[in-house]
Coordinates of C-alpha atoms and ligand atoms in Angstrom, one line a residue:
M1 CA -88.5 50.6 58.6
T2 CA -84.8 51.3 58.5
Q3 CA -82.8 48.5 57.0
K4 CA -80.1 46.9 59.1
R5 CA -76.7 47.8 57.7
I6 CA -74.1 45.0 57.5
L7 CA -70.4 45.6 56.8
V8 CA -69.3 43.0 54.2
T9 CA -65.5 42.9 54.0
G10 CA -64.2 41.3 50.7
G11 CA -67.7 42.0 49.2
A12 CA -66.3 42.4 45.8
G13 CA -65.0 38.8 45.8
Y14 CA -66.7 35.7 44.7
I15 CA -68.5 34.6 47.9
G16 CA -68.8 38.1 49.4
A17 CA -70.6 39.4 46.3
H18 CA -73.1 36.5 46.2
T19 CA -73.7 37.1 49.9
A20 CA -74.3 40.8 49.4
V21 CA -77.0 39.9 46.9
E22 CA -78.7 37.6 49.4
L23 CA -78.4 40.2 52.1
V24 CA -80.3 42.7 49.9
Q25 CA -82.9 40.1 49.1
A26 CA -83.4 39.4 52.8
G27 CA -83.9 43.1 53.5
Y28 CA -80.4 44.1 54.8
E29 CA -78.3 46.9 53.5
P30 CA -74.7 45.6 52.8
V31 CA -71.8 48.1 52.8
I32 CA -68.9 46.5 50.9
V33 CA -65.3 47.2 51.6
D34 CA -62.6 45.6 49.4
D35 CA -59.2 46.7 48.3
L36 CA -59.8 45.0 44.9
S37 CA -56.3 43.4 45.1
K38 CA -57.8 40.0 44.3
S39 CA -61.1 40.8 42.9
D40 CA -62.6 42.4 39.8
P41 CA -65.0 45.4 40.2
T42 CA -67.2 43.7 37.6
L43 CA -68.7 41.8 40.4
L44 CA -70.0 45.0 41.9
N45 CA -71.9 45.7 38.6
G46 CA -73.3 42.1 38.9
I47 CA -74.7 42.9 42.3
E48 CA -76.4 45.9 40.9
K49 CA -77.8 44.0 37.9
I50 CA -79.4 41.4 40.2
T51 CA -80.7 43.6 43.0
G52 CA -81.4 46.8 41.1
Q53 CA -79.4 48.7 43.6
K54 CA -75.9 50.2 43.2
P55 CA -73.9 48.6 46.1
N56 CA -72.4 51.0 48.7
F57 CA -68.7 50.3 48.0
Q58 CA -65.8 51.7 50.0
K59 CA -62.3 50.9 48.6
G60 CA -59.7 50.1 51.1
D61 CA -57.5 47.6 53.0
C62 CA -59.0 45.7 55.9
T63 CA -55.7 45.4 57.7
H64 CA -55.8 49.2 58.2
Y65 CA -57.5 50.2 61.4
E66 CA -57.8 53.8 60.4
F67 CA -59.5 53.0 57.1
L68 CA -62.0 50.7 58.8
S69 CA -62.6 53.1 61.6
S70 CA -63.5 55.8 59.0
V71 CA -65.9 53.4 57.3
F72 CA -67.6 52.7 60.6
K73 CA -67.8 56.4 61.3
T74 CA -69.2 57.5 57.9
Q75 CA -71.2 54.5 56.7
G76 CA -72.4 53.0 60.0
P77 CA -74.0 52.2 62.3
F78 CA -73.6 48.6 61.5
S79 CA -75.7 45.9 63.1
G80 CA -73.2 43.2 62.1
V81 CA -70.1 42.3 60.1
M82 CA -69.4 39.6 57.6
H83 CA -65.7 39.2 57.2
F84 CA -64.8 37.6 53.8
A85 CA -61.6 39.7 53.1
A86 CA -58.7 37.2 53.0
Y87 CA -56.3 35.5 50.7
K88 CA -57.7 32.2 49.9
S89 CA -55.5 30.1 47.7
V90 CA -54.0 27.0 49.2
G91 CA -51.3 26.6 46.6
E92 CA -50.3 30.2 46.5
S93 CA -50.0 30.3 50.3
V94 CA -47.3 27.7 50.2
Q95 CA -45.3 30.1 47.9
K96 CA -46.1 33.2 49.9
P97 CA -46.6 32.2 53.6
L98 CA -45.8 35.6 55.2
E99 CA -48.2 37.5 53.0
Y100 CA -50.9 35.0 53.9
F101 CA -50.2 35.2 57.7
R102 CA -50.0 39.0 57.7
N103 CA -53.1 39.7 55.6
N104 CA -55.4 37.1 57.0
I105 CA -54.5 37.6 60.7
D106 CA -54.1 41.3 60.7
S107 CA -57.4 42.0 59.0
L108 CA -59.3 39.8 61.4
I109 CA -57.7 41.6 64.4
A110 CA -58.3 45.1 62.9
V111 CA -61.9 44.3 62.1
L112 CA -62.6 43.0 65.6
E113 CA -60.9 46.0 67.3
V114 CA -62.9 48.5 65.3
M115 CA -66.1 46.5 66.0
K116 CA -65.3 46.8 69.7
E117 CA -64.7 50.5 69.5
F118 CA -68.0 51.0 67.8
G119 CA -70.0 48.5 69.9
V120 CA -70.8 46.1 67.1
R121 CA -71.1 42.6 68.3
D122 CA -72.5 40.3 65.6
F123 CA -69.7 38.7 63.4
I124 CA -69.7 36.1 60.7
F125 CA -66.3 34.7 59.8
S126 CA -65.3 32.9 56.6
S127 CA -63.5 29.9 57.8
S128 CA -62.7 26.8 55.8
C129 CA -62.6 23.0 56.0
T130 CA -58.9 23.3 55.7
V131 CA -58.8 23.9 59.4
Y132 CA -59.3 20.1 59.8
G133 CA -56.1 19.3 58.0
Q134 CA -56.6 15.7 56.7
P135 CA -59.3 14.5 59.1
D136 CA -59.1 10.9 60.4
Q137 CA -62.8 10.4 59.7
I138 CA -64.9 11.7 56.8
P139 CA -67.5 13.0 56.5
V140 CA -66.0 15.4 59.0
N141 CA -68.0 17.0 61.7
E142 CA -67.3 20.1 63.7
S143 CA -66.0 18.3 66.8
A144 CA -63.1 16.7 64.8
P145 CA -59.8 17.8 66.3
F146 CA -57.7 20.1 64.1
K147 CA -54.8 18.2 62.6
R148 CA -51.8 20.1 61.4
A149 CA -52.9 22.4 58.6
E150 CA -51.4 21.2 55.3
S151 CA -50.9 24.8 54.1
P152 CA -50.1 28.2 55.5
Y153 CA -53.6 29.2 54.2
G154 CA -55.2 26.5 56.4
A155 CA -53.0 27.6 59.3
T156 CA -54.3 31.1 59.0
K157 CA -57.8 29.9 59.3
Q158 CA -57.0 27.7 62.3
M159 CA -55.3 30.8 64.0
C160 CA -58.2 33.0 63.2
E161 CA -60.7 30.6 64.7
R162 CA -58.5 30.4 67.8
I163 CA -58.6 34.2 68.0
L164 CA -62.3 34.2 67.7
E165 CA -62.7 31.5 70.3
D166 CA -60.7 33.6 72.8
A167 CA -62.1 37.0 71.8
H168 CA -65.8 36.1 71.8
T169 CA -66.0 36.3 75.5
T170 CA -65.4 40.0 75.4
G171 CA -68.9 40.9 74.2
F172 CA -69.1 39.4 70.7
R173 CA -71.6 37.0 69.1
I174 CA -69.7 35.1 66.5
I175 CA -70.2 32.3 64.0
S176 CA -67.4 30.7 62.0
L177 CA -68.6 29.1 58.8
R178 CA -66.3 26.4 57.6
Y179 CA -66.7 26.4 53.9
F180 CA -66.1 23.3 51.8
N181 CA -65.5 24.0 48.1
P182 CA -67.7 26.7 46.6
I183 CA -68.4 26.5 42.9
G184 CA -71.1 27.8 40.5
A185 CA -72.5 31.2 39.9
H186 CA -75.7 33.2 40.3
P187 CA -78.5 31.5 38.3
S188 CA -79.0 34.8 36.5
A189 CA -75.5 34.6 35.1
N190 CA -74.9 38.1 36.3
L191 CA -72.5 37.1 39.0
G192 CA -69.8 34.4 39.3
E193 CA -66.2 33.7 40.0
L194 CA -63.8 36.1 38.3
P195 CA -60.2 35.5 39.4
I196 CA -57.6 38.0 38.4
G197 CA -54.9 36.3 36.3
I198 CA -54.5 32.5 36.2
P199 CA -57.2 30.8 38.4
N200 CA -55.9 28.8 41.3
N201 CA -59.2 27.1 42.0
L202 CA -60.6 24.2 40.0
G203 CA -64.0 25.8 39.1
P204 CA -62.8 28.8 37.2
Y205 CA -60.0 26.8 35.7
I206 CA -62.5 24.3 34.2
T207 CA -64.8 27.0 32.7
Q208 CA -61.9 29.1 31.4
T209 CA -60.4 26.0 29.7
A210 CA -63.8 25.1 28.3
A211 CA -64.0 28.7 26.9
G212 CA -60.6 28.3 25.3
K213 CA -58.9 30.9 27.5
R214 CA -56.6 28.2 28.9
E215 CA -55.0 25.6 26.8
K216 CA -55.6 22.7 29.1
L217 CA -56.5 21.8 32.7
T218 CA -54.0 20.0 34.8
V219 CA -55.3 17.5 37.4
F220 CA -53.0 17.8 40.3
G221 CA -52.2 14.2 41.1
D222 CA -53.9 10.9 40.3
D223 CA -52.1 8.8 42.8
Y224 CA -54.0 9.6 45.9
A225 CA -55.7 6.9 48.0
T226 CA -59.1 7.6 46.4
P227 CA -61.1 5.4 44.0
D228 CA -59.9 7.3 40.9
G229 CA -56.7 8.6 42.4
S230 CA -57.7 12.3 42.3
C231 CA -58.5 14.4 45.3
I232 CA -62.0 14.4 46.7
R233 CA -63.9 17.6 47.7
D234 CA -67.3 18.7 48.8
F235 CA -68.4 21.1 46.0
I236 CA -71.1 23.5 47.1
H237 CA -73.1 26.0 45.1
V238 CA -72.0 29.5 46.0
V239 CA -75.6 30.7 46.3
D240 CA -76.3 28.0 48.9
L241 CA -73.2 29.2 50.7
A242 CA -74.4 32.8 50.5
L243 CA -77.8 31.9 51.9
A244 CA -76.2 30.2 54.9
H245 CA -74.6 33.5 55.9
V246 CA -78.0 35.2 56.1
K247 CA -79.3 32.3 58.2
A248 CA -76.2 32.6 60.5
L249 CA -76.8 36.3 60.9
E250 CA -80.5 35.8 61.7
Y251 CA -79.4 33.2 64.3
L252 CA -77.1 35.6 66.0
E253 CA -79.8 38.3 66.1
K254 CA -82.1 35.9 67.9
Q255 CA -79.5 35.3 70.7
S256 CA -80.2 36.9 74.0
G257 CA -77.0 38.4 75.5
T258 CA -73.5 38.1 74.2
N259 CA -70.5 35.9 74.3
T260 CA -71.8 33.4 71.7
Y261 CA -69.4 31.3 69.6
Q262 CA -70.5 28.7 67.2
V263 CA -68.9 26.9 64.2
F264 CA -70.7 25.2 61.4
N265 CA -69.6 23.2 58.4
L266 CA -71.0 24.4 55.1
G267 CA -71.0 21.6 52.7
T268 CA -73.4 19.2 50.9
G269 CA -72.2 16.0 52.6
I270 CA -71.2 14.5 49.2
G271 CA -67.6 13.9 48.2
I272 CA -66.8 14.3 44.5
S273 CA -63.4 13.7 43.0
V274 CA -61.6 16.2 40.7
L275 CA -61.9 13.7 37.8
E276 CA -65.6 13.2 38.5
L277 CA -66.2 16.9 38.5
I278 CA -64.6 17.2 35.1
T279 CA -66.8 14.3 33.7
A280 CA -69.9 16.0 35.2
F281 CA -69.0 19.3 33.6
E282 CA -68.5 17.6 30.2
K283 CA -71.8 15.8 30.5
V284 CA -74.0 18.8 31.5
T285 CA -72.4 21.2 29.1
G286 CA -71.6 18.9 26.2
V287 CA -68.1 20.6 26.1
K288 CA -65.0 18.4 25.9
L289 CA -62.4 19.5 28.4
P290 CA -58.7 19.1 27.4
Y291 CA -56.9 17.9 30.5
G292 CA -53.9 16.1 31.6
I293 CA -52.5 14.6 34.8
G294 CA -49.8 16.6 36.6
P295 CA -47.9 16.2 39.9
R296 CA -49.6 16.7 43.2
R297 CA -50.0 20.3 44.4
A298 CA -48.2 21.1 47.6
G299 CA -50.6 21.8 50.5
D300 CA -53.5 19.8 49.1
I301 CA -55.6 17.5 51.3
E302 CA -56.4 14.1 49.9
K303 CA -60.1 13.9 50.6
V304 CA -62.6 15.8 52.7
Y305 CA -66.3 16.3 52.7
A306 CA -68.7 17.6 55.3
D307 CA -71.1 16.2 57.8
P308 CA -73.6 19.1 57.6
T309 CA -75.9 17.7 60.3
K310 CA -75.2 20.6 62.7
V311 CA -75.9 23.4 60.3
N312 CA -79.0 21.5 59.0
T313 CA -80.4 21.2 62.5
I314 CA -79.4 24.5 64.2
L315 CA -79.5 27.0 61.3
H316 CA -82.2 25.1 59.4
W317 CA -80.1 25.4 56.3
K318 CA -79.7 22.8 53.6
T319 CA -78.2 23.0 50.1
K320 CA -80.8 23.5 47.4
F321 CA -78.7 23.3 44.2
T322 CA -77.2 20.2 42.7
I323 CA -73.6 19.9 41.5
E324 CA -74.9 19.8 37.9
E325 CA -76.8 23.1 38.4
A326 CA -73.6 24.6 39.9
L327 CA -71.6 23.6 36.8
L328 CA -74.3 24.9 34.4
H329 CA -74.5 28.2 36.2
A330 CA -70.7 28.6 36.2
W331 CA -70.7 27.8 32.5
A332 CA -73.5 30.3 31.8
W333 CA -71.5 33.0 33.6
E334 CA -68.3 32.2 31.8
K335 CA -70.0 32.4 28.5
K336 CA -71.2 35.9 29.2
L337 CA -67.7 37.1 30.0
P338 CA -65.6 38.7 27.3
A339 CA -63.7 36.1 25.3
K340 CA -60.3 37.3 26.5
G341 CA -59.1 38.7 29.8
Ligands
LIG401 N1 -57.1 21.2 41.2 C1 -56.6 20.7 40.0 N2 -56.3 21.5 39.0 C2 -56.4 22.9 39.1 C3 -57.0 23.4 40.3 C4 -57.3 22.6 41.3 O1 -56.5 19.5 39.9 O2 -56.1 23.6 38.1 C5 -57.5 20.4 42.3 C6 -56.7 20.6 43.5 O3 -55.5 19.9 43.5 C7 -57.7 20.1 44.6 C8 -59.1 20.4 44.0 O4 -58.9 20.6 42.6 O5 -57.5 18.7 44.7 C9 -59.7 21.6 44.6 O6 -58.8 22.7 44.5 P1 -59.1 24.2 44.7 O7 -57.9 25.0 44.5 O8 -60.3 24.5 43.8 O9 -59.7 24.2 46.1 P2 -59.0 23.9 47.5 O10 -59.7 22.7 48.0 O11 -57.5 23.9 47.4 O12 -59.4 25.2 48.4 C10 -60.6 25.8 48.2 C11 -60.4 27.3 48.4 C12 -60.1 27.6 49.9 C13 -61.2 26.9 50.7 C14 -61.1 25.4 50.4 C15 -62.1 24.7 51.2 O13 -59.4 27.9 47.6 O14 -60.2 28.9 50.1 O15 -61.5 25.3 49.0 O16 -61.9 23.3 50.9 F1 -60.9 27.1 52.0

């Protein structure tokens, strides 16, 4: 039987690479495109170690229509597209708003246009809980109205969702997955988060500090209106997140006809504060983390966690891993990395 080929943009990145693995395990053939501007090709080796297959990797920029079109021509036909390629740092987006708007919006439009040209209709989009802004009610469900995004990054995700909502009626079948905060690594320790340069996200900052690569972790603010004053997030194991993408794709494949658009929260439903995550890491690993309290980071939301009822019910997906497992897996991955760099 011929395997269904799925284009995975941003597949050399943290979530994209974990999803490429799950696609292979589910019998699909991922074709990865990535410009490697924010990701390390090491993750491509990790995919190979886990699946035993060298990933089909095409280097290029997803904002370039011609590049994408040549990938569709030479590597297709694709039965679907998962679009992970985007800039993703809340803090950085406040410093570089134009880069974020150009990259995240342009790439979405280019990918959709090329899909249209080649008659590909199934599309999974990496959205984010940042689309909610600071929601009035938490846990937040998918019908909560969008508040003003706290960061340009969040605004790009709101705009992308609006584009998808409008464009889906032209023959697409689309699911937007609103990620909460992915952490952890593949249980094999062959794949994990590997940011280039200083990490923006909490997970890799914790493990790199524990490994001695960073002097100390700064907790951005302890004066929020939360029980311990630090921000609250819904940390979800990256493999659980990856598996949801396969479920979403299978759901789209079962739809009769076109013009489908669905959004789903991908979270555990449990809110954990930054300080609680630090304590949990110290407890499961036995490693003491040097940390201090710093000022709030511009663009941060105070607290958010998911109501995952919709995704549990419609996609029959639930998280399998605990936060402790996520932290242990992330630590096992970090320990396998070279001591420096
Ligand atoms: N934090 C620190 N110190 C750090 C890094 C982060 O205290 O060194 C705090 C942040 O202030 C925030 C929390 O840890 O309160 C989580 O921050 P991250 O940067 O890890 O994650 P964000 O919530 O800002 O954003 C992440 C991804 C987005 C995604 C979003 C969904 O970067 O792409 O989760 O919530 F959309």
